[in-house]
Amino acid sequence: MAAPMFLSRLSVQPRPAISGSWAAAAVHQTRPHMAHPSRGIGSNDSNGRAGAATAATAVSALVAAGNCLRPAGAARGAGWKSHARPSTRLAAVGEPRPTLHVGLVGYGLVGQELVAQILAAAPGLESEMGVSVEISAVARSRVMALLPKGSSQLLAGGAWPESQEETADLEKLGKHVVDAATSTGGRALIVDNTASDAPAELYEAWLSAGAYVATPNKRAGSGPYDRYERIMAASRKGGTRFLYEATVGAGLPVLGPLKALLQAGDEVDSVEGIFSGTLSYIFNTWKPGVKFSEVVREAKDKGFTEPDPRDDLGGTDVQRKVTILARECGMKLEMEDVPVKSLVPAKLQNWEPPAGQNLGEAFVEGLAEYDNEMDALIEDAEKAGEVLRFVGAVDMKSGKASVKLGRYPKDHPFASTQFADNIVAVSSKWYTPRPLVIQGPGAGASVTAAGVFGNVLEAMNGMRRPS
């Protein structure tokens, strides 16, 4: 499957990137220098931005089937509870082009990169799809801006519209975006770019009110199961969609192919993968004879880790992703049901640095005391012709999920990862004895924004007008 024509304007070059039958739908990923997700990848590089947008192409090609329904234009009241219900009617030639109204919650690196990608692609998308996209609201942690019609360019270059600034109120933001969509006969989409639980508490209300919700935020998918079920039910009842591809692989299409397999009738036996770019880099770099603490120090100095490396080595982020995958496969479990084999020694888990010392530096110094234990692990693996990888796994046969340090033969797909790649292997009734393998960059501001941009395209697909 070739990249959609409207994405040719983003200088996307097709090339297979996913093994198995999905290969034809994948695209080449330009690979800029990777920094930790909180610091961004190639956000100031035009080639990096175009390359990052290829993830959106992959997600769209694999997932978007044009089955999104366009909300009816007629308002059913001015209140927040007035739902913008779907309609299958396409706009006739000569009618105003339908508009996707986007509200952004979170305007850090990912949010600003997403805005840049949307503004750059909007003219081409409107020409090719007959659908306009407009940013109607944007919120930071304490303030927000509800934008008037046609003022998306106020956000160009990462600018903040101070003239529209007011105290953040996410319920008010949601109502503003839904009202904007209702007034134009378009569709509302709220994008949560945060890592906070607060916006996730509003997904149910937003979906019920007629807004689509897209997010890379893992809190809803890995949080309390009863809330997760309510969000999914609200999406079904509201005629809307909860789009969360970027929660597991950022810009790497993981959930879309998995969902498509399940919907097509395949039976998944297991899903296993390396889901942390930081830990992928560490274990791709660490070799026998090199001290583990020194590799962690190098990763910290290059900006791959959080300021407190325990946030990465503890495996909580991977635990959240595995929980999301397990639920996607049909398991009803809580995040606490997924055991994690932390790489942080027990004595350092609740440890605090001496007064006046940098936390990251002091932690690495403390970690050095355990280098001999780690040396033994990698030397044993090397003698057996194996490598060490920090993986998350969902085993449908046992009904269990886990996060742990595993050993794999050097000809295993997990041994072939480079730099900070993420990789996922799906074994199923159809994909056996060789699994479906999806591999590529899975972290960073540009890549994550591209994954969310894929969801924006999904929302727009069902709004197409006849050419």
Short mmCIF file of N, CA, C and O in Angstrom, two decimals, residues 342-464:
data_model
loop_
_atom_site.label_atom_id
_atom_site.label_comp_id
_atom_site.label_asym_id
_atom_site.label_seq_id
_atom_site.Cartn_x
_atom_site.Cartn_y
_atom_site.Cartn_z
N SER A 342 12.34 -4.86 38.74
CA SER A 342 13.03 -3.57 38.65
C SER A 342 14.54 -3.76 38.52
O SER A 342 15.12 -4.69 39.09
N LEU A 343 15.17 -2.84 37.78
CA LEU A 343 16.63 -2.83 37.67
C LEU A 343 17.26 -1.97 38.76
O LEU A 343 18.48 -1.83 38.80
N VAL A 344 16.44 -1.39 39.61
CA VAL A 344 16.95 -0.57 40.71
C VAL A 344 17.16 -1.47 41.93
O VAL A 344 16.21 -2.10 42.40
N PRO A 345 18.38 -1.56 42.44
CA PRO A 345 18.61 -2.38 43.63
C PRO A 345 17.70 -1.96 44.78
O PRO A 345 17.36 -0.78 44.92
N ALA A 346 17.29 -2.93 45.57
CA ALA A 346 16.32 -2.68 46.65
C ALA A 346 16.76 -1.54 47.57
O ALA A 346 15.94 -0.70 47.97
N LYS A 347 18.05 -1.48 47.88
CA LYS A 347 18.53 -0.45 48.81
C LYS A 347 18.47 0.95 48.21
O LYS A 347 18.53 1.95 48.94
N LEU A 348 18.36 1.06 46.88
CA LEU A 348 18.33 2.37 46.25
C LEU A 348 16.93 2.81 45.84
O LEU A 348 16.74 3.92 45.35
N GLN A 349 15.94 1.95 46.05
CA GLN A 349 14.59 2.28 45.58
C GLN A 349 13.97 3.44 46.34
O GLN A 349 13.28 4.28 45.75
N ASN A 350 14.17 3.50 47.62
CA ASN A 350 13.63 4.61 48.43
C ASN A 350 14.75 5.51 48.95
O ASN A 350 14.55 6.29 49.89
N TRP A 351 15.90 5.41 48.34
CA TRP A 351 17.10 6.14 48.74
C TRP A 351 16.98 7.61 48.35
O TRP A 351 16.35 7.98 47.36
N GLU A 352 17.58 8.48 49.15
CA GLU A 352 17.64 9.91 48.84
C GLU A 352 19.11 10.33 48.83
O GLU A 352 19.91 9.85 49.64
N PRO A 353 19.52 11.21 47.92
CA PRO A 353 20.93 11.62 47.84
C PRO A 353 21.32 12.48 49.03
O PRO A 353 20.47 13.12 49.66
N PRO A 354 22.60 12.49 49.37
CA PRO A 354 23.08 13.38 50.44
C PRO A 354 22.76 14.83 50.11
O PRO A 354 22.69 15.21 48.93
N ALA A 355 22.56 15.62 51.11
CA ALA A 355 22.22 17.03 50.91
C ALA A 355 23.26 17.73 50.03
O ALA A 355 24.47 17.56 50.22
N GLY A 356 22.77 18.46 49.04
CA GLY A 356 23.65 19.23 48.17
C GLY A 356 24.17 18.48 46.96
O GLY A 356 24.79 19.09 46.08
N GLN A 357 23.92 17.19 46.86
CA GLN A 357 24.41 16.41 45.72
C GLN A 357 23.33 16.28 44.65
O GLN A 357 22.15 16.18 44.96
N ASN A 358 23.77 16.26 43.40
CA ASN A 358 22.85 16.04 42.29
C ASN A 358 22.28 14.63 42.37
O ASN A 358 23.03 13.66 42.50
N LEU A 359 20.96 14.51 42.27
CA LEU A 359 20.32 13.22 42.45
C LEU A 359 20.82 12.19 41.43
O LEU A 359 21.18 11.06 41.79
N GLY A 360 20.85 12.57 40.15
CA GLY A 360 21.26 11.64 39.11
C GLY A 360 22.68 11.17 39.28
O GLY A 360 22.97 9.96 39.18
N GLU A 361 23.59 12.11 39.56
CA GLU A 361 24.99 11.75 39.74
C GLU A 361 25.18 10.86 40.96
O GLU A 361 25.90 9.86 40.92
N ALA A 362 24.51 11.21 42.05
CA ALA A 362 24.65 10.43 43.28
C ALA A 362 24.07 9.03 43.09
O ALA A 362 24.62 8.05 43.61
N PHE A 363 22.98 8.92 42.33
CA PHE A 363 22.39 7.59 42.10
C PHE A 363 23.35 6.71 41.32
O PHE A 363 23.53 5.53 41.65
N VAL A 364 23.96 7.24 40.27
CA VAL A 364 24.88 6.45 39.46
C VAL A 364 26.06 5.97 40.32
O VAL A 364 26.52 4.83 40.18
N GLU A 365 26.54 6.84 41.20
CA GLU A 365 27.63 6.44 42.09
C GLU A 365 27.19 5.30 43.00
O GLU A 365 27.93 4.35 43.24
N GLY A 366 25.95 5.38 43.50
CA GLY A 366 25.43 4.30 44.33
C GLY A 366 25.22 3.02 43.54
O GLY A 366 25.44 1.90 44.04
N LEU A 367 24.81 3.17 42.28
CA LEU A 367 24.57 2.01 41.43
C LEU A 367 25.86 1.25 41.14
O LEU A 367 25.83 0.02 40.94
N ALA A 368 26.98 1.95 41.14
CA ALA A 368 28.27 1.32 40.84
C ALA A 368 28.60 0.21 41.82
O ALA A 368 29.34 -0.73 41.49
N GLU A 369 28.06 0.30 43.02
CA GLU A 369 28.31 -0.74 44.02
C GLU A 369 27.74 -2.09 43.60
O GLU A 369 28.12 -3.13 44.14
N TYR A 370 26.83 -2.09 42.63
CA TYR A 370 26.18 -3.33 42.20
C TYR A 370 26.66 -3.78 40.82
O TYR A 370 26.08 -4.67 40.21
N ASP A 371 27.73 -3.16 40.33
CA ASP A 371 28.25 -3.51 39.01
C ASP A 371 28.67 -4.97 38.91
O ASP A 371 28.50 -5.60 37.86
N ASN A 372 29.22 -5.52 39.98
CA ASN A 372 29.67 -6.91 39.93
C ASN A 372 28.50 -7.86 39.67
O ASN A 372 28.62 -8.84 38.91
N GLU A 373 27.35 -7.58 40.29
CA GLU A 373 26.17 -8.42 40.08
C GLU A 373 25.71 -8.34 38.62
O GLU A 373 25.35 -9.35 38.01
N MET A 374 25.72 -7.14 38.08
CA MET A 374 25.30 -6.97 36.69
C MET A 374 26.33 -7.58 35.73
O MET A 374 25.96 -8.15 34.70
N ASP A 375 27.61 -7.47 36.07
CA ASP A 375 28.66 -8.09 35.26
C ASP A 375 28.41 -9.59 35.11
O ASP A 375 28.56 -10.15 34.01
N ALA A 376 28.03 -10.23 36.20
CA ALA A 376 27.79 -11.68 36.17
C ALA A 376 26.64 -12.02 35.22
O ALA A 376 26.69 -13.01 34.49
N LEU A 377 25.61 -11.17 35.21
CA LEU A 377 24.45 -11.43 34.35
C LEU A 377 24.83 -11.37 32.87
O LEU A 377 24.48 -12.26 32.09
N ILE A 378 25.56 -10.32 32.48
CA ILE A 378 25.87 -10.17 31.06
C ILE A 378 26.94 -11.17 30.62
O ILE A 378 26.93 -11.63 29.47
N GLU A 379 27.85 -11.53 31.50
CA GLU A 379 28.88 -12.51 31.14
C GLU A 379 28.27 -13.89 30.95
O GLU A 379 28.64 -14.63 30.03
N ASP A 380 27.30 -14.26 31.81
CA ASP A 380 26.62 -15.54 31.65
C ASP A 380 25.85 -15.59 30.34
O ASP A 380 25.84 -16.61 29.64
N ALA A 381 25.18 -14.47 30.01
CA ALA A 381 24.43 -14.41 28.76
C ALA A 381 25.37 -14.52 27.56
O ALA A 381 25.09 -15.24 26.60
N GLU A 382 26.50 -13.85 27.63
CA GLU A 382 27.48 -13.87 26.53
C GLU A 382 28.01 -15.28 26.31
O GLU A 382 28.15 -15.73 25.16
N LYS A 383 28.30 -16.00 27.38
CA LYS A 383 28.81 -17.37 27.26
C LYS A 383 27.79 -18.28 26.59
O LYS A 383 28.15 -19.24 25.90
N ALA A 384 26.52 -17.99 26.79
CA ALA A 384 25.45 -18.80 26.20
C ALA A 384 25.06 -18.33 24.80
O ALA A 384 24.13 -18.87 24.18
N GLY A 385 25.77 -17.30 24.29
CA GLY A 385 25.45 -16.76 22.97
C GLY A 385 24.16 -15.97 22.97
O GLY A 385 23.43 -15.96 21.96
N GLU A 386 23.89 -15.31 24.08
CA GLU A 386 22.64 -14.58 24.23
C GLU A 386 22.89 -13.12 24.60
O GLU A 386 24.03 -12.74 24.96
N VAL A 387 21.84 -12.32 24.52
CA VAL A 387 21.89 -10.92 24.93
C VAL A 387 20.83 -10.67 26.00
O VAL A 387 19.87 -11.45 26.13
N LEU A 388 21.01 -9.59 26.75
CA LEU A 388 20.04 -9.19 27.76
C LEU A 388 19.16 -8.08 27.20
O LEU A 388 19.65 -7.14 26.58
N ARG A 389 17.86 -8.18 27.45
CA ARG A 389 16.92 -7.15 27.03
C ARG A 389 15.84 -6.98 28.10
O ARG A 389 15.38 -7.97 28.69
N PHE A 390 15.44 -5.73 28.33
CA PHE A 390 14.38 -5.44 29.30
C PHE A 390 13.06 -5.43 28.54
O PHE A 390 12.84 -4.56 27.69
N VAL A 391 12.20 -6.40 28.82
CA VAL A 391 11.01 -6.61 27.99
C VAL A 391 9.72 -6.62 28.81
O VAL A 391 9.71 -6.88 30.02
N GLY A 392 8.64 -6.34 28.11
CA GLY A 392 7.30 -6.52 28.65
C GLY A 392 6.63 -7.60 27.85
O GLY A 392 6.87 -7.74 26.64
N ALA A 393 5.79 -8.41 28.50
CA ALA A 393 5.18 -9.54 27.81
C ALA A 393 3.74 -9.74 28.26
O ALA A 393 3.41 -9.57 29.44
N VAL A 394 2.90 -10.12 27.30
CA VAL A 394 1.52 -10.51 27.55
C VAL A 394 1.37 -11.94 27.04
O VAL A 394 1.58 -12.21 25.86
N ASP A 395 1.03 -12.86 27.94
CA ASP A 395 0.86 -14.27 27.59
C ASP A 395 -0.62 -14.62 27.71
O ASP A 395 -1.15 -14.77 28.81
N MET A 396 -1.29 -14.74 26.57
CA MET A 396 -2.73 -14.99 26.59
C MET A 396 -3.07 -16.40 27.08
O MET A 396 -4.13 -16.62 27.65
N LYS A 397 -2.18 -17.35 26.86
CA LYS A 397 -2.45 -18.72 27.29
C LYS A 397 -2.50 -18.85 28.81
O LYS A 397 -3.35 -19.54 29.36
N SER A 398 -1.58 -18.14 29.48
CA SER A 398 -1.57 -18.18 30.94
C SER A 398 -2.45 -17.10 31.55
O SER A 398 -2.77 -17.14 32.74
N GLY A 399 -2.83 -16.12 30.73
CA GLY A 399 -3.64 -15.02 31.23
C GLY A 399 -2.86 -14.06 32.10
O GLY A 399 -3.43 -13.37 32.95
N LYS A 400 -1.54 -13.99 31.88
CA LYS A 400 -0.68 -13.15 32.71
C LYS A 400 0.16 -12.21 31.86
O LYS A 400 0.41 -12.45 30.69
N ALA A 401 0.62 -11.14 32.50
CA ALA A 401 1.52 -10.18 31.87
C ALA A 401 2.66 -9.90 32.83
O ALA A 401 2.50 -10.04 34.06
N SER A 402 3.81 -9.47 32.29
CA SER A 402 4.97 -9.24 33.15
C SER A 402 5.95 -8.29 32.51
O SER A 402 5.90 -8.05 31.30
N VAL A 403 6.85 -7.76 33.33
CA VAL A 403 7.94 -6.89 32.89
C VAL A 403 9.21 -7.39 33.55
O VAL A 403 9.26 -7.50 34.79
N LYS A 404 10.23 -7.70 32.76
CA LYS A 404 11.41 -8.33 33.34
C LYS A 404 12.62 -8.18 32.43
O LYS A 404 12.52 -7.76 31.27
N LEU A 405 13.78 -8.55 32.98
CA LEU A 405 15.01 -8.65 32.21
C LEU A 405 15.11 -10.07 31.67
O LEU A 405 15.08 -11.04 32.44
N GLY A 406 15.18 -10.19 30.33
CA GLY A 406 15.21 -11.51 29.72
C GLY A 406 16.47 -11.75 28.91
O GLY A 406 17.19 -10.82 28.55
N ARG A 407 16.72 -13.02 28.60
CA ARG A 407 17.85 -13.42 27.77
C ARG A 407 17.34 -13.97 26.45
O ARG A 407 16.39 -14.75 26.43
N TYR A 408 18.00 -13.54 25.34
CA TYR A 408 17.54 -13.95 24.01
C TYR A 408 18.73 -14.33 23.14
O TYR A 408 19.80 -13.70 23.23
N PRO A 409 18.57 -15.35 22.29
CA PRO A 409 19.65 -15.74 21.38
C PRO A 409 20.03 -14.56 20.48
O PRO A 409 19.20 -13.69 20.19
N LYS A 410 21.24 -14.56 20.00
CA LYS A 410 21.72 -13.43 19.20
C LYS A 410 21.08 -13.36 17.82
O LYS A 410 21.24 -12.36 17.12
N ASP A 411 20.35 -14.42 17.43
CA ASP A 411 19.62 -14.36 16.16
C ASP A 411 18.14 -14.03 16.38
O ASP A 411 17.34 -14.05 15.44
N HIS A 412 17.77 -13.73 17.62
CA HIS A 412 16.39 -13.35 17.93
C HIS A 412 16.16 -11.90 17.47
O HIS A 412 17.08 -11.09 17.50
N PRO A 413 14.94 -11.57 17.03
CA PRO A 413 14.68 -10.19 16.61
C PRO A 413 15.03 -9.14 17.65
O PRO A 413 15.47 -8.04 17.31
N PHE A 414 14.89 -9.46 18.94
CA PHE A 414 15.19 -8.49 19.99
C PHE A 414 16.68 -8.18 20.08
O PHE A 414 17.07 -7.14 20.62
N ALA A 415 17.50 -9.08 19.56
CA ALA A 415 18.96 -8.86 19.58
C ALA A 415 19.40 -7.95 18.46
O ALA A 415 20.55 -7.48 18.45
N SER A 416 18.50 -7.66 17.51
CA SER A 416 18.88 -6.86 16.34
C SER A 416 18.57 -5.38 16.51
O SER A 416 18.81 -4.60 15.59
N THR A 417 18.03 -4.99 17.65
CA THR A 417 17.68 -3.58 17.84
C THR A 417 18.93 -2.71 17.84
O THR A 417 20.01 -3.14 18.22
N GLN A 418 18.76 -1.49 17.39
CA GLN A 418 19.86 -0.54 17.33
C GLN A 418 19.49 0.75 18.05
O GLN A 418 18.31 1.12 18.12
N PHE A 419 20.51 1.41 18.57
CA PHE A 419 20.35 2.72 19.19
C PHE A 419 19.27 2.67 20.27
O PHE A 419 19.48 2.08 21.30
N ALA A 420 18.10 3.23 20.02
CA ALA A 420 17.05 3.25 21.03
C ALA A 420 15.73 2.72 20.47
O ALA A 420 14.65 3.17 20.83
N ASP A 421 15.83 1.73 19.58
CA ASP A 421 14.64 1.17 18.95
C ASP A 421 13.69 0.55 19.96
O ASP A 421 14.11 -0.06 20.95
N ASN A 422 12.40 0.66 19.65
CA ASN A 422 11.39 -0.18 20.26
C ASN A 422 11.10 -1.31 19.29
O ASN A 422 11.26 -1.16 18.07
N ILE A 423 10.67 -2.45 19.80
CA ILE A 423 10.34 -3.59 18.95
C ILE A 423 9.26 -4.41 19.63
O ILE A 423 9.25 -4.57 20.85
N VAL A 424 8.32 -4.90 18.83
CA VAL A 424 7.22 -5.70 19.35
C VAL A 424 7.07 -6.94 18.48
O VAL A 424 7.13 -6.85 17.24
N ALA A 425 6.87 -8.10 19.12
CA ALA A 425 6.65 -9.35 18.41
C ALA A 425 5.29 -9.91 18.81
O ALA A 425 5.03 -10.12 20.00
N VAL A 426 4.43 -10.13 17.82
CA VAL A 426 3.09 -10.66 18.07
C VAL A 426 3.03 -12.07 17.50
O VAL A 426 3.17 -12.28 16.28
N SER A 427 2.81 -13.06 18.37
CA SER A 427 2.64 -14.44 17.94
C SER A 427 1.16 -14.78 17.97
O SER A 427 0.47 -14.49 18.96
N SER A 428 0.67 -15.37 16.92
CA SER A 428 -0.76 -15.64 16.83
C SER A 428 -1.02 -16.87 15.99
O SER A 428 -0.09 -17.52 15.49
N LYS A 429 -2.30 -17.19 15.82
CA LYS A 429 -2.69 -18.34 14.99
C LYS A 429 -2.18 -18.16 13.57
O LYS A 429 -1.77 -19.12 12.91
N TRP A 430 -2.21 -16.93 13.08
CA TRP A 430 -1.77 -16.66 11.72
C TRP A 430 -0.27 -16.43 11.63
O TRP A 430 0.36 -16.79 10.65
N TYR A 431 0.29 -15.79 12.64
CA TYR A 431 1.73 -15.47 12.64
C TYR A 431 2.48 -16.48 13.50
O TYR A 431 2.81 -16.23 14.65
N THR A 432 2.69 -17.65 12.92
CA THR A 432 3.43 -18.72 13.58
C THR A 432 4.03 -19.61 12.49
O THR A 432 3.40 -19.81 11.45
N PRO A 433 5.24 -20.14 12.64
CA PRO A 433 6.09 -20.03 13.82
C PRO A 433 6.84 -18.70 13.93
O PRO A 433 7.48 -18.44 14.94
N ARG A 434 6.79 -17.88 12.87
CA ARG A 434 7.47 -16.59 12.93
C ARG A 434 6.47 -15.51 13.32
O ARG A 434 5.40 -15.41 12.71
N PRO A 435 6.80 -14.68 14.31
CA PRO A 435 5.85 -13.66 14.75
C PRO A 435 5.83 -12.45 13.83
O PRO A 435 6.75 -12.25 13.02
N LEU A 436 4.78 -11.67 13.95
CA LEU A 436 4.75 -10.35 13.32
C LEU A 436 5.64 -9.44 14.15
O LEU A 436 5.46 -9.31 15.36
N VAL A 437 6.63 -8.82 13.52
CA VAL A 437 7.60 -7.98 14.22
C VAL A 437 7.48 -6.54 13.73
O VAL A 437 7.52 -6.29 12.52
N ILE A 438 7.33 -5.62 14.66
CA ILE A 438 7.24 -4.19 14.35
C ILE A 438 8.38 -3.50 15.08
O ILE A 438 8.51 -3.63 16.30
N GLN A 439 9.21 -2.78 14.35
CA GLN A 439 10.43 -2.22 14.94
C GLN A 439 10.69 -0.82 14.42
O GLN A 439 10.44 -0.51 13.26
N GLY A 440 11.18 0.06 15.29
CA GLY A 440 11.55 1.40 14.88
C GLY A 440 11.62 2.35 16.06
O GLY A 440 11.42 1.94 17.21
N PRO A 441 11.90 3.62 15.81
CA PRO A 441 11.96 4.60 16.89
C PRO A 441 10.61 4.71 17.58
O PRO A 441 9.57 4.78 16.92
N GLY A 442 10.62 4.72 18.90
CA GLY A 442 9.36 4.75 19.63
C GLY A 442 9.28 5.82 20.68
O GLY A 442 8.42 5.74 21.56
N ALA A 443 10.14 6.81 20.62
CA ALA A 443 10.10 7.86 21.64
C ALA A 443 10.62 9.16 21.07
O ALA A 443 11.30 9.18 20.04
N GLY A 444 10.31 10.24 21.73
CA GLY A 444 10.75 11.56 21.30
C GLY A 444 9.59 12.43 20.89
O GLY A 444 8.52 11.94 20.50
N ALA A 445 9.76 13.73 20.97
CA ALA A 445 8.67 14.66 20.72
C ALA A 445 8.14 14.57 19.29
O ALA A 445 6.92 14.50 19.07
N SER A 446 9.02 14.55 18.30
CA SER A 446 8.58 14.51 16.90
C SER A 446 7.85 13.22 16.58
O SER A 446 6.81 13.22 15.92
N VAL A 447 8.42 12.10 17.03
CA VAL A 447 7.83 10.81 16.75
C VAL A 447 6.49 10.65 17.47
O VAL A 447 5.51 10.16 16.90
N THR A 448 6.44 11.07 18.74
CA THR A 448 5.18 10.97 19.49
C THR A 448 4.11 11.85 18.87
O THR A 448 2.96 11.44 18.71
N ALA A 449 4.48 13.08 18.50
CA ALA A 449 3.52 13.97 17.86
C ALA A 449 3.02 13.37 16.55
O ALA A 449 1.83 13.49 16.21
N ALA A 450 3.90 12.71 15.80
CA ALA A 450 3.49 12.08 14.55
C ALA A 450 2.49 10.96 14.80
O ALA A 450 1.56 10.76 14.01
N GLY A 451 2.68 10.22 15.88
CA GLY A 451 1.71 9.18 16.23
C GLY A 451 0.34 9.77 16.51
O GLY A 451 -0.69 9.23 16.08
N VAL A 452 0.31 10.89 17.24
CA VAL A 452 -0.96 11.55 17.52
C VAL A 452 -1.53 12.14 16.23
O VAL A 452 -2.75 12.14 16.01
N PHE A 453 -0.65 12.67 15.38
CA PHE A 453 -1.10 13.22 14.11
C PHE A 453 -1.81 12.15 13.28
O PHE A 453 -2.76 12.43 12.53
N GLY A 454 -1.36 10.90 13.39
CA GLY A 454 -2.06 9.80 12.73
C GLY A 454 -3.50 9.70 13.19
O GLY A 454 -4.40 9.42 12.41
N ASN A 455 -3.73 9.95 14.50
CA ASN A 455 -5.09 9.95 15.02
C ASN A 455 -5.89 11.13 14.49
O ASN A 455 -7.10 11.04 14.26
N VAL A 456 -5.23 12.27 14.31
CA VAL A 456 -5.89 13.43 13.72
C VAL A 456 -6.38 13.07 12.31
O VAL A 456 -7.52 13.39 11.92
N LEU A 457 -5.54 12.37 11.56
CA LEU A 457 -5.91 11.96 10.20
C LEU A 457 -7.07 10.98 10.23
O LEU A 457 -7.95 11.01 9.36
N GLU A 458 -7.08 10.08 11.22
CA GLU A 458 -8.21 9.16 11.36
C GLU A 458 -9.51 9.93 11.55
O GLU A 458 -10.55 9.60 10.96
N ALA A 459 -9.48 10.93 12.42
CA ALA A 459 -10.67 11.72 12.68
C ALA A 459 -11.13 12.47 11.42
O ALA A 459 -12.33 12.65 11.19
N MET A 460 -10.18 12.88 10.59
CA MET A 460 -10.50 13.62 9.36
C MET A 460 -11.01 12.71 8.25
O MET A 460 -11.78 13.13 7.39
N ASN A 461 -10.57 11.45 8.27
CA ASN A 461 -10.90 10.54 7.16
C ASN A 461 -12.40 10.41 6.96
O ASN A 461 -12.88 10.37 5.82
N GLY A 462 -13.15 10.28 8.07
CA GLY A 462 -14.58 10.12 7.95
C GLY A 462 -15.32 11.39 7.61
O GLY A 462 -16.55 11.39 7.50
N MET A 463 -14.59 12.50 7.45
CA MET A 463 -15.20 13.78 7.12
C MET A 463 -14.99 14.16 5.66
O MET A 463 -15.35 15.25 5.24
N ARG A 464 -14.38 13.28 4.90
CA ARG A 464 -14.07 13.59 3.50
C ARG A 464 -15.31 13.99 2.74
O ARG A 464 -16.39 13.44 2.93
#
